[in-house]
mmCIF file of C-alpha atoms in Angstrom:
data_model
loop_
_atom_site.group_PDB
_atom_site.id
_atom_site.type_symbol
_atom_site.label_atom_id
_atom_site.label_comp_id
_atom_site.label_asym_id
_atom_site.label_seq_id
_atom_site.Cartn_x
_atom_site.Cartn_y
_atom_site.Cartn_z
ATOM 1 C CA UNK A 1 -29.874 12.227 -2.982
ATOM 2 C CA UNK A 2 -26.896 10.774 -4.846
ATOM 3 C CA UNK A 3 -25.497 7.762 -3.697
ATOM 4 C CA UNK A 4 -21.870 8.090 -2.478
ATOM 5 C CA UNK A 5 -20.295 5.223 -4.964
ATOM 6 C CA UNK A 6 -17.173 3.861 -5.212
ATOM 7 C CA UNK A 7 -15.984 3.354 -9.010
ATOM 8 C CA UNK A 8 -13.588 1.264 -10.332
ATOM 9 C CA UNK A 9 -10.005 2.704 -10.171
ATOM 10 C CA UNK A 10 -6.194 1.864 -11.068
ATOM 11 C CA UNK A 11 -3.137 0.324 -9.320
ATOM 12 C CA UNK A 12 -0.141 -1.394 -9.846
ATOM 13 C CA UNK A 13 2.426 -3.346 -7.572
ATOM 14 C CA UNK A 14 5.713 -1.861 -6.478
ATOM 15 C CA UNK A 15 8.228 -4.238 -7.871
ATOM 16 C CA UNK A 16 10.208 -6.646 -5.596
ATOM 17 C CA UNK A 17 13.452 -7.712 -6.509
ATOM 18 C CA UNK A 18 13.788 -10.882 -8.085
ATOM 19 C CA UNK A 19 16.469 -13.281 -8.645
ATOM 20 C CA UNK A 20 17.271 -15.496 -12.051
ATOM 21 C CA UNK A 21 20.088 -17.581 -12.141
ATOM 22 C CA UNK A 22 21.733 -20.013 -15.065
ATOM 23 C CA UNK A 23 22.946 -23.451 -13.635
ATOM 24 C CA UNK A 24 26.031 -24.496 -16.210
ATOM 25 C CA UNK A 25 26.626 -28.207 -16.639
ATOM 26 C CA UNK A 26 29.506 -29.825 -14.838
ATOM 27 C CA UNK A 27 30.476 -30.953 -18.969
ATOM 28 C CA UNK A 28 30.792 -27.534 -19.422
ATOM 29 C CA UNK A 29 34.193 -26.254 -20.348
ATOM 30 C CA UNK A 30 37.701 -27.906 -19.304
ATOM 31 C CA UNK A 31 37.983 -25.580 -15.792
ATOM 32 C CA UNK A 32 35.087 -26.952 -12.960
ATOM 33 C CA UNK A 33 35.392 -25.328 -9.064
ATOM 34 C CA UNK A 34 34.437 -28.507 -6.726
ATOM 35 C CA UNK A 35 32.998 -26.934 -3.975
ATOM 36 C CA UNK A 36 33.192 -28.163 -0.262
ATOM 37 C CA UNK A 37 29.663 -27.468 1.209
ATOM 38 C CA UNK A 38 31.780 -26.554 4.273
ATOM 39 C CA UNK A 39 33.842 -23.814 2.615
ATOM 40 C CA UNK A 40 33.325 -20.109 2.182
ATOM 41 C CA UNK A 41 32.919 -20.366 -1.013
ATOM 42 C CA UNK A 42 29.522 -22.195 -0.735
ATOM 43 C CA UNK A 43 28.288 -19.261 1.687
ATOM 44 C CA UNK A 44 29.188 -16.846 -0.317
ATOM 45 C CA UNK A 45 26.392 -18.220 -2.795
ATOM 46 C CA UNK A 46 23.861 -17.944 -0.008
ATOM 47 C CA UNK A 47 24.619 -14.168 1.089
ATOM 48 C CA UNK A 48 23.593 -13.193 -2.513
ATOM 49 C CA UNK A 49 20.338 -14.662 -1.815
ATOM 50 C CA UNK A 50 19.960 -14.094 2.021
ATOM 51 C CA UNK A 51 19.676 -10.485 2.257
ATOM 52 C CA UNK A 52 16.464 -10.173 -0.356
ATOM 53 C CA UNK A 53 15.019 -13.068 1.852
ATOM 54 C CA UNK A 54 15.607 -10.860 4.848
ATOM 55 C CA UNK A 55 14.302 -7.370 3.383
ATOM 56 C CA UNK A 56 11.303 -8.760 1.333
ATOM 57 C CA UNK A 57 9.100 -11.618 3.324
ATOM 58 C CA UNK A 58 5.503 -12.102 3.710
ATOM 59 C CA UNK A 59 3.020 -8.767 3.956
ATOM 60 C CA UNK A 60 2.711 -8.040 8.267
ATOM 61 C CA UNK A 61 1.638 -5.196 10.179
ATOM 62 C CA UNK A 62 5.036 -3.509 8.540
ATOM 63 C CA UNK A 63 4.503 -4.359 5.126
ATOM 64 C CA UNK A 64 5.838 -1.485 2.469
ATOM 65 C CA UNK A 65 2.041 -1.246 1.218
ATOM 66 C CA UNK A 66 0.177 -0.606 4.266
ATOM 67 C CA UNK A 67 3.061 1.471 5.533
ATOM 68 C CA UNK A 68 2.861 3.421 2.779
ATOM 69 C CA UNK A 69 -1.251 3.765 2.146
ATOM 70 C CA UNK A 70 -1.489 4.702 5.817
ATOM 71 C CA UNK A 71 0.711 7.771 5.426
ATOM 72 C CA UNK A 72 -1.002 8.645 2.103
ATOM 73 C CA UNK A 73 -4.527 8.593 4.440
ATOM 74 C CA UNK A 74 -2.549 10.515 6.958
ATOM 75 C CA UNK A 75 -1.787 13.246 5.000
ATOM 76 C CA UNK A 76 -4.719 13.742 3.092
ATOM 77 C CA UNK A 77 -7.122 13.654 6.881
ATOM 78 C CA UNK A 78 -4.183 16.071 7.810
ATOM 79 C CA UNK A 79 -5.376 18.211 4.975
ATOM 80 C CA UNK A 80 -8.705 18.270 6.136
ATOM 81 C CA UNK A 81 -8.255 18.664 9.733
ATOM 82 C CA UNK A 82 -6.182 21.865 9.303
ATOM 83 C CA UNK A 83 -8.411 23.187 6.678
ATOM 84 C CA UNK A 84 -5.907 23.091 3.752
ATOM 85 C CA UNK A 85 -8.452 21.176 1.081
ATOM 86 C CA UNK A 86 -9.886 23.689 -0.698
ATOM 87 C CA UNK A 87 -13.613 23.221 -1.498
ATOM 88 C CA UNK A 88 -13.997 21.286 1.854
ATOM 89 C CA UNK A 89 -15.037 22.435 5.516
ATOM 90 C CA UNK A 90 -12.635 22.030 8.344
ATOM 91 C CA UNK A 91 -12.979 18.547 10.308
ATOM 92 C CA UNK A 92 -13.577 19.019 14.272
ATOM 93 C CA UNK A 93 -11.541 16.040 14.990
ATOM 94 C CA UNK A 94 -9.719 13.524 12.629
ATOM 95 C CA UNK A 95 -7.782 10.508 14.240
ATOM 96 C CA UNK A 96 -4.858 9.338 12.705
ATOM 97 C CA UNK A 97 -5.403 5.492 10.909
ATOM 98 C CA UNK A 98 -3.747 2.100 12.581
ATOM 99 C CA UNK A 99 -2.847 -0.922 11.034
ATOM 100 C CA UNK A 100 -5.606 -3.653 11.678
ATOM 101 C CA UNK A 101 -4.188 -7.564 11.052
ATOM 102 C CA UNK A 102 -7.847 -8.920 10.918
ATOM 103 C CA UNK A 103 -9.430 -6.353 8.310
ATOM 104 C CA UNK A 104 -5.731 -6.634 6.303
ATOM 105 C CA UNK A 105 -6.662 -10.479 5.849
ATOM 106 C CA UNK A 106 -10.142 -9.984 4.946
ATOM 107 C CA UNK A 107 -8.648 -7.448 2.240
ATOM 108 C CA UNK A 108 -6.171 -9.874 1.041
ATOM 109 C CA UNK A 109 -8.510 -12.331 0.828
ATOM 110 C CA UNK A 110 -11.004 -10.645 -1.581
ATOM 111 C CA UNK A 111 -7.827 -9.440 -3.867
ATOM 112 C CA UNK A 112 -7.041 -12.738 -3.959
ATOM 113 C CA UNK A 113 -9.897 -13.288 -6.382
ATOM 114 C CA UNK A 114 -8.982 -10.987 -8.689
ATOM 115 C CA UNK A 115 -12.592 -9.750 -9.125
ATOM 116 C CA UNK A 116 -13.158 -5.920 -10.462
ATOM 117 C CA UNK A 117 -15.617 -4.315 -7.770
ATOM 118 C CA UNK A 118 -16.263 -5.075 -4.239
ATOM 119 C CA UNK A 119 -17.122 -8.534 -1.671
ATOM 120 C CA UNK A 120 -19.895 -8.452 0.895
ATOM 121 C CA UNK A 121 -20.256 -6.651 4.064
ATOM 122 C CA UNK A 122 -20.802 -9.867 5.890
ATOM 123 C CA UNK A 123 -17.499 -10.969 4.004
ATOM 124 C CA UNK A 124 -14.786 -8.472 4.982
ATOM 125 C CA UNK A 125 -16.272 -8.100 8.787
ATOM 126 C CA UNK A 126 -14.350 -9.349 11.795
ATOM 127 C CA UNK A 127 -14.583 -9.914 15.494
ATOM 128 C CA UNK A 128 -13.286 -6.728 15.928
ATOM 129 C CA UNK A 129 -15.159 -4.758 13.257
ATOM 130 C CA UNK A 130 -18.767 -5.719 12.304
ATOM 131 C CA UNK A 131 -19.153 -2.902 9.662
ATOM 132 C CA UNK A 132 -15.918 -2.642 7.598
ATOM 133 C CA UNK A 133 -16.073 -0.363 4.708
ATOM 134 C CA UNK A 134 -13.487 -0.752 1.416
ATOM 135 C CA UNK A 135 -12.144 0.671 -1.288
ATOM 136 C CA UNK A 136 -11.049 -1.271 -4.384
ATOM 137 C CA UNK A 137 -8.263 0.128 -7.285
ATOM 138 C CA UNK A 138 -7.005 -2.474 -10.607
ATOM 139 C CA UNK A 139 -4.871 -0.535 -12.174
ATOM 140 C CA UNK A 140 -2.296 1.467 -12.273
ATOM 141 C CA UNK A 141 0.104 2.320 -9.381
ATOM 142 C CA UNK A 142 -0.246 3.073 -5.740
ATOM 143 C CA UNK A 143 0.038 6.652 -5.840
ATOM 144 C CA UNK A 144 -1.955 7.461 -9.093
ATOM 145 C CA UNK A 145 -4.921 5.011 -7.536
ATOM 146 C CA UNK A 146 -4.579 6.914 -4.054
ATOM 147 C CA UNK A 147 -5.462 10.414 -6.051
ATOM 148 C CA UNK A 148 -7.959 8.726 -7.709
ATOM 149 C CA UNK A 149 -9.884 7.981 -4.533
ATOM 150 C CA UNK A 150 -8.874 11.149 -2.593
ATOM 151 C CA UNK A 151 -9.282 13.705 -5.955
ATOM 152 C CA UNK A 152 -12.976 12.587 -5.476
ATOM 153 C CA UNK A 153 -13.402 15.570 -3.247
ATOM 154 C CA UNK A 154 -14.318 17.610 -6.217
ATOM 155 C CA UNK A 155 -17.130 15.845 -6.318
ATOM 156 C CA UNK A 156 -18.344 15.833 -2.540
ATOM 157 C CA UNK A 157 -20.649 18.489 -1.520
ATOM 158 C CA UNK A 158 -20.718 18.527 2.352
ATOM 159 C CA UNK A 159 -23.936 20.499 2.804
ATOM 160 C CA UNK A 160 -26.382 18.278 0.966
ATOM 161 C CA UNK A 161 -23.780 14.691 1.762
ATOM 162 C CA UNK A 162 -24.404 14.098 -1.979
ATOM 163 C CA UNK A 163 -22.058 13.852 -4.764
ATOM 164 C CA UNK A 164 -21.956 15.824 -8.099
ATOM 165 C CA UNK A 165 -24.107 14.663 -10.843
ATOM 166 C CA UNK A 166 -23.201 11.673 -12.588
ATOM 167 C CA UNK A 167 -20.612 11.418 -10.231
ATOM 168 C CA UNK A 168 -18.719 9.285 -7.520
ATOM 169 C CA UNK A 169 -17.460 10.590 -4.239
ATOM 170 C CA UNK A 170 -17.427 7.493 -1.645
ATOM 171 C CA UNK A 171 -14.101 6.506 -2.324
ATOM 172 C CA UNK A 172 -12.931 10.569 -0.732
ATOM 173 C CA UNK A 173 -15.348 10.281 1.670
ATOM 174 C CA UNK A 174 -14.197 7.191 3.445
ATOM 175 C CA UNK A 175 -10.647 8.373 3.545
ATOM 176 C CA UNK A 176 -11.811 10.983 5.789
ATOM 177 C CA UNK A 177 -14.326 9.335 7.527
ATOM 178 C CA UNK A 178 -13.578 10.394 11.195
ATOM 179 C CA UNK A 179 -15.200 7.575 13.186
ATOM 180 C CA UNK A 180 -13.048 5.155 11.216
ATOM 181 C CA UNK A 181 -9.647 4.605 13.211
ATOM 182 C CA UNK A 182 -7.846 1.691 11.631
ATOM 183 C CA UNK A 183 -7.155 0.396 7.985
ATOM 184 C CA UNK A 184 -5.261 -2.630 6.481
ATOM 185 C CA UNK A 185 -4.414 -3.272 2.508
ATOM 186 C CA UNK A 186 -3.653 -5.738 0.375
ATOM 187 C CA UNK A 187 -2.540 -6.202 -3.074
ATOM 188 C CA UNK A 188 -2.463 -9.283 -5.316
ATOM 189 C CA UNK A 189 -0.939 -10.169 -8.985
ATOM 190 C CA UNK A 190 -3.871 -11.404 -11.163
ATOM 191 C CA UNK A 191 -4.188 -12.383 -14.612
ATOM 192 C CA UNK A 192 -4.163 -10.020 -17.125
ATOM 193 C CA UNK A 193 -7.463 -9.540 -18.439
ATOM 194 C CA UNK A 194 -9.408 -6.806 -20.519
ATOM 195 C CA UNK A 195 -10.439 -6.101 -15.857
ATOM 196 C CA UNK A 196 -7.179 -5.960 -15.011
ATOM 197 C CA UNK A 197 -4.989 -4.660 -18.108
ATOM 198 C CA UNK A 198 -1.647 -4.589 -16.100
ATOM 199 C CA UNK A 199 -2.332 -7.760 -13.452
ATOM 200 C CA UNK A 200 -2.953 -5.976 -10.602
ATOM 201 C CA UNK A 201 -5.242 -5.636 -7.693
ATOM 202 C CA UNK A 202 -5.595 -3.496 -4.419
ATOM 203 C CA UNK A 203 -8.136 -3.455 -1.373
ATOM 204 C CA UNK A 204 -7.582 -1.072 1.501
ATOM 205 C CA UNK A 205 -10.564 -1.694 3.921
ATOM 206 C CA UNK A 206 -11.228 0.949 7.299
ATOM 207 C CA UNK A 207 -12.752 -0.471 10.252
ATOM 208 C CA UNK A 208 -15.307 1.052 11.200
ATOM 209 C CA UNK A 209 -16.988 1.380 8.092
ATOM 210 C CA UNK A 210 -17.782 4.413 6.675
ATOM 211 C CA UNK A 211 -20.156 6.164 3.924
ATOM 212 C CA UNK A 212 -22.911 4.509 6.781
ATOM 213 C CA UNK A 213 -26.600 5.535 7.505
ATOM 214 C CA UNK A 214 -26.586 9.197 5.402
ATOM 215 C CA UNK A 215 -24.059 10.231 8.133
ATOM 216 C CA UNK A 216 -21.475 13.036 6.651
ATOM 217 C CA UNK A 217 -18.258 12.135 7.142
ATOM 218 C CA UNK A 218 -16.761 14.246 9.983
ATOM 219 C CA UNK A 219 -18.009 17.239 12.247
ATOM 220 C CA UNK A 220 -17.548 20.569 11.058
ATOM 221 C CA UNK A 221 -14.784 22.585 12.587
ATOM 222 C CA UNK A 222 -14.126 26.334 12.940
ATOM 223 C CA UNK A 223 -13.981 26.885 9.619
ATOM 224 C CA UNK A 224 -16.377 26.011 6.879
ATOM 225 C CA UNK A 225 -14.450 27.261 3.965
ATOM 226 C CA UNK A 226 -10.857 26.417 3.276
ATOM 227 C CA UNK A 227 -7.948 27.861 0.907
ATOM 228 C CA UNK A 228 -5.985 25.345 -0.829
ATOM 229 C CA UNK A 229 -2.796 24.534 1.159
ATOM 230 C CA UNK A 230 0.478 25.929 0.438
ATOM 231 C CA UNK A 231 3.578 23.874 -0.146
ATOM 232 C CA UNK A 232 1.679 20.761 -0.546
ATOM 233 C CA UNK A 233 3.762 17.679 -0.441
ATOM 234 C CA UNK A 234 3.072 15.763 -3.045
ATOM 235 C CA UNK A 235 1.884 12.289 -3.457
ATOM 236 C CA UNK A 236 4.893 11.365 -5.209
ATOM 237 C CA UNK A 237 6.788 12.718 -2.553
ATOM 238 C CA UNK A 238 5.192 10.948 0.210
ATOM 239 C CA UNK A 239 5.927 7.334 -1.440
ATOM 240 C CA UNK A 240 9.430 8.764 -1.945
ATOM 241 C CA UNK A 241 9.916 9.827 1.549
ATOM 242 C CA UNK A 242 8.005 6.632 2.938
ATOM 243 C CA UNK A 243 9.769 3.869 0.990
ATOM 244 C CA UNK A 244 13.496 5.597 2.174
ATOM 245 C CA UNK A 245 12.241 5.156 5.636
ATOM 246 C CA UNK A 246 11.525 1.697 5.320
ATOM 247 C CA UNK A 247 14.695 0.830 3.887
ATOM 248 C CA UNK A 248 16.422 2.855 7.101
ATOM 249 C CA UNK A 249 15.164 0.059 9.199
ATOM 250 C CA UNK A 250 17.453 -2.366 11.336
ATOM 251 C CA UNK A 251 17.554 -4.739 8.078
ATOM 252 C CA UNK A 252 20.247 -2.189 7.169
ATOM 253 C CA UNK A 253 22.910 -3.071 9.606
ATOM 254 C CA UNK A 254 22.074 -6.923 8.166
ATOM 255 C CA UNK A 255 23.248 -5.784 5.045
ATOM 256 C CA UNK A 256 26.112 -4.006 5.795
ATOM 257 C CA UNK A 257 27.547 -7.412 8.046
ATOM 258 C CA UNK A 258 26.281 -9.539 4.807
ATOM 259 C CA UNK A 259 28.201 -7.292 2.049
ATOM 260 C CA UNK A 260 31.427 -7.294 4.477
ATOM 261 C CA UNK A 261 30.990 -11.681 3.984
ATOM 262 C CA UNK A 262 30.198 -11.685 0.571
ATOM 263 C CA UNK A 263 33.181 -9.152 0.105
ATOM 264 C CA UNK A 264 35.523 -11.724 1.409
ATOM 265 C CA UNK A 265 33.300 -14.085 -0.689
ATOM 266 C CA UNK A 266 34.210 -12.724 -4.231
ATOM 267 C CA UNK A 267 38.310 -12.525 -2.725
ATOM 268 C CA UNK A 268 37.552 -16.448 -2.035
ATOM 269 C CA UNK A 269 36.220 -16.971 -5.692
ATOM 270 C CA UNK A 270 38.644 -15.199 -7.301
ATOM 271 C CA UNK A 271 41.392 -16.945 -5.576
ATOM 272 C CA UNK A 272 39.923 -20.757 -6.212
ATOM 273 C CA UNK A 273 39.829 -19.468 -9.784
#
């Protein structure tokens, strides 16, 4: 029997916004503006920097990546649970993922290291999860290193619970893993190296593990061959969808009450100059 293996795969980091500034030298030219750190003026500096502080902090159970890899693994269960992946059996039953804090840290922690492959089993486990199962992606971005994993169902043959010849299928088969019920990613900016050709690192681990004692992934359904599924949204799609959805969050009124001060802000400037 073929071991279900997990190969290395690609990913890349969805760029945050960043901020460069040029500091000019009070000798600088005949015209200075002395600023009163009491004055509007002086906020209005602040409001150009405050709202990215607001939007982009510190990855939590509402982070843009595990938002975002948790509806990829939606979909594609969704896929098998209506019988709309071609090649592949219906599933029986195929809960939906939640966001796990503990496994998220354990993830983070290993793509911290920026090391190509895979940490321990005692290493990612928690209090909550004993048996934690992962899949690792350097390279690349997050929806190309998603397909990756999931297109792996090509090579998945649910009779035997054996992969293709030569090839790997664990990465698939853990996405759909029924018994697993929650998930948490990570991502980290490493090095560039001849490993990690574009700096980049992701982890997604699944608590509980799957891929576990020769089990097959899910229970078969009613139907045990499927037709491809029509109108298929797209990977691409998804992120697109996903990422506007974040950004319609209550952040958004905070922006519209900061732009409203910084528009006074610029009238301020412009006056003082």
């Amino acid at each position: 029997m073929t071991q279900l293996s997990s190969p290395q795969l690609k990913f890349v980091q969805l760029n945050s916004t960043q901020i460069s500034s040029t500091q000019r030298h009070p000798t600088h030219g005949p015209n200075r503006i002395r600023l009163n750190m009491n004055s509007p003026l002086c906020f209005c500096f602040v409001c150009l920097i405050l709202p990215r502080a607001i939007v982009r902090g510190a990855p939590t159970s509402t982070d843009e990546l595990n938002t975002l890899m948790i509806q990829l693994h939606t979909d594609a269960r969704n896929k098998v649970l209506t019988c709309q992946l071609a090649g592949q059996p219906q599933a029986k039953s195929m809960p939906d993922l939640i966001y796990d804090q503990g496994i998220a840290d354990k993830a983070q922690t290993w793509a911290d290291t920026c090391t190509v492959g895979h940490d321990t089993y005692d290493a990612r486990k928690t209090a909550t999860f004993p048996s934690v199962g992962q899949n690792f992606a350097g390279n690349g971005d997050f929806g190309s290193a998603f397909d990756a994993w999931f297109s792996e169902n090509t090579n998945y043959m649910f009779d035997t619970n054996t992969c293709a010849s030569t090839k790997s299928c664990g990465h698939y088969t853990q996405i759909v893993w029924a018994k697993t019920t929650h998930i948490g990613c990570a991502f980290k900016e490493c090095p560039k190296t001849a490993q990690f050709r574009y700096g980049k690192s992701i982890v997604c681990n699944y608590g509980p593990a799957g891929n576990f004692n020769n089990e097959k992934p899910y229970v078969l359904g009613a139907q045990s061959i499927c037709s491809p599924a029509k109108n298929t949204t797209t990977t691409a799609a998804i992120i697109t969808a996903t990422l506007n959805n974040i950004s319609d969050s209550p952040h958004q009124e905070i922006w519209i009450q900061l732009n409203v001060i910084c528009g006074f802000c610029v009238i301020e400037l412009l006056r003082l100059l």
